[in-house]
Amino acid sequence: MVEYTKILEWPKLANGTPFTWLVDYVAFNAFGTYELSDKDWEKRNLISNFKGNSELTTEADHQLALQKAIEMVINRIGEVFGEDKTLTLVCVPASKRNHTERRFKEFSKAVCKATGLVNAYEHFSYTTVDDDDEPDILQVDEAFFAGKKVLVFDDLISTGSSISKFIDKMNALGADVVAAMALGKTMR
């Protein structure tokens, strides 16, 4: 049995799951005061361009952010989990199929290929809703997750409530979520 001693020092989500993030996502004043350093803007742009669902994100910017995120996550997984090939990477699905695909299809494939983690991406599917304001309907291949050791990944953690709810759902399906990781965490 593999023990993940490096995650013991990580902060915990409300449900007790250890979590980490790769960059600080600095919030700015909603009244238009943008007192952020160039480095803070660079980190914000990395996450915004990774998500790629803004009219301000070009395809080239999205691809650059995607490649940088892939490299960062591969490195962190290697540092923390080493050569463990028993973990399954589960990316938190977005509310819309096209957003999930844009953020995580290529990402999860590349990360899993480089690290040897099992890729859970294909075990989620959607029924598309025609109304742009309504979320698509997510279907989960529940049997796939039973007994799997899981590393949950999301693009951004703010309060941690959304990722905690998703982790609770994974655990209810019989998965053993050992940790969570995000590209960024909102700093207030």
XYZ file of C-alpha atoms in Angstrom, residues 11-176:
166
model
C -4.333 22.167 4.196
C -7.641 20.310 4.385
C -10.955 21.060 2.753
C -14.046 21.187 4.982
C -14.591 17.456 4.333
C -11.039 16.633 5.479
C -9.521 16.044 2.028
C -5.940 17.326 1.712
C -5.560 19.848 -1.115
C -2.952 21.922 -2.850
C -2.781 24.465 -5.634
C -0.107 25.639 -8.039
C -0.622 29.406 -8.281
C -2.267 32.047 -6.139
C -5.191 33.696 -7.912
C -5.350 37.196 -6.493
C -8.787 38.759 -6.388
C -9.072 42.397 -7.279
C -11.413 45.092 -6.102
C -14.801 44.905 -7.799
C -14.926 48.686 -7.951
C -12.219 48.827 -10.583
C -9.096 49.172 -8.445
C -6.637 46.824 -10.110
C -3.646 47.050 -7.820
C -2.065 43.792 -8.925
C 1.567 43.162 -9.760
C 2.584 41.969 -13.218
C 3.175 38.513 -11.685
C -0.366 38.502 -10.210
C -1.837 39.401 -13.619
C 0.239 36.648 -15.216
C -1.227 34.083 -12.797
C -4.782 35.382 -13.303
C -4.317 35.198 -17.070
C -2.962 31.644 -16.827
C -6.146 30.500 -15.117
C -8.508 32.565 -17.284
C -6.828 31.359 -20.467
C -6.772 27.753 -19.218
C -10.519 27.914 -18.605
C -10.801 29.400 -22.080
C -14.459 30.366 -21.960
C -13.980 34.121 -22.171
C -14.328 36.107 -25.350
C -10.972 37.625 -24.337
C -9.134 34.278 -24.594
C -7.668 33.550 -28.020
C -7.066 29.958 -29.089
C -3.310 30.630 -28.995
C -3.556 31.963 -25.418
C -5.639 28.952 -24.396
C -3.136 26.501 -25.882
C -0.189 28.229 -24.162
C -2.002 28.169 -20.808
C -2.999 24.544 -21.352
C 0.586 23.475 -22.045
C 1.906 25.409 -19.039
C -0.760 23.867 -16.777
C 0.031 20.375 -18.076
C 3.719 20.851 -17.323
C 3.060 22.267 -13.848
C 0.658 19.484 -12.891
C 2.924 16.722 -14.230
C 5.774 18.110 -12.149
C 3.691 18.387 -8.966
C 2.255 14.892 -9.363
C 5.782 13.543 -9.814
C 7.029 15.375 -6.713
C 4.150 14.247 -4.519
C 3.009 10.866 -5.815
C 6.146 9.629 -7.558
C 5.704 6.603 -9.769
C 2.385 5.488 -8.272
C 0.349 4.121 -11.173
C -2.683 3.224 -9.048
C -4.146 6.736 -8.875
C -6.987 7.865 -11.113
C -7.078 11.501 -12.246
C -10.569 12.966 -12.054
C -11.083 16.509 -13.341
C -14.103 18.283 -11.877
C -16.580 18.631 -14.748
C -17.821 22.101 -15.637
C -21.533 22.778 -15.940
C -21.370 22.662 -19.748
C -19.943 19.836 -21.882
C -18.031 22.208 -24.168
C -16.328 23.916 -21.201
C -15.304 20.576 -19.700
C -13.949 19.393 -23.037
C -12.003 22.594 -23.673
C -10.413 22.585 -20.226
C -9.844 18.942 -19.487
C -9.923 16.577 -22.488
C -6.415 17.247 -23.804
C -5.171 18.185 -20.324
C -6.155 14.895 -18.664
C -4.875 12.835 -21.598
C -1.441 14.514 -21.522
C -1.112 14.439 -17.721
C -2.077 10.763 -17.511
C 0.209 9.780 -20.385
C 3.177 11.462 -18.695
C 2.468 10.282 -15.137
C 0.891 6.866 -15.669
C -2.266 7.869 -13.784
C -5.555 6.394 -14.969
C -7.608 8.933 -16.942
C -11.250 9.191 -15.816
C -12.232 11.801 -18.435
C -14.133 9.343 -20.658
C -16.193 8.143 -17.703
C -18.230 11.350 -17.660
C -20.708 12.261 -20.382
C -23.329 14.925 -20.942
C -26.768 15.356 -22.339
C -26.594 18.806 -23.905
C -29.267 21.304 -22.942
C -30.201 23.792 -25.667
C -30.636 26.669 -23.223
C -27.239 28.399 -22.791
C -28.249 29.549 -19.304
C -28.937 26.010 -18.070
C -26.246 23.454 -17.201
C -25.907 20.342 -19.341
C -26.936 17.092 -17.669
C -23.909 15.152 -16.413
C -23.839 11.355 -16.435
C -21.209 9.429 -14.472
C -20.033 5.868 -15.124
C -20.568 4.990 -11.471
C -19.175 1.446 -11.657
C -15.830 2.735 -12.950
C -15.098 4.683 -9.761
C -15.815 1.938 -7.216
C -12.579 1.073 -5.425
C -10.431 3.588 -7.344
C -7.870 5.762 -5.541
C -8.563 9.235 -6.898
C -6.747 12.533 -7.273
C -9.342 15.234 -7.994
C -8.253 18.210 -10.101
C -10.000 21.535 -10.676
C -8.956 24.733 -12.376
C -9.699 27.051 -9.451
C -10.590 26.670 -5.792
C -12.253 29.677 -4.187
C -13.975 28.652 -0.966
C -13.541 24.919 -1.539
C -17.250 24.152 -1.275
C -17.733 23.045 -4.903
C -14.734 20.718 -4.984
C -15.716 19.324 -1.558
C -19.207 18.476 -2.832
C -17.707 16.779 -5.888
C -15.287 14.796 -3.700
C -18.183 13.713 -1.485
C -20.004 12.453 -4.613
C -16.909 10.529 -5.731
C -16.559 8.947 -2.303
C -20.279 8.037 -2.323
C -19.650 6.154 -5.583
C -17.049 4.057 -3.780
C -13.951 5.994 -4.826
C -11.208 6.720 -2.324
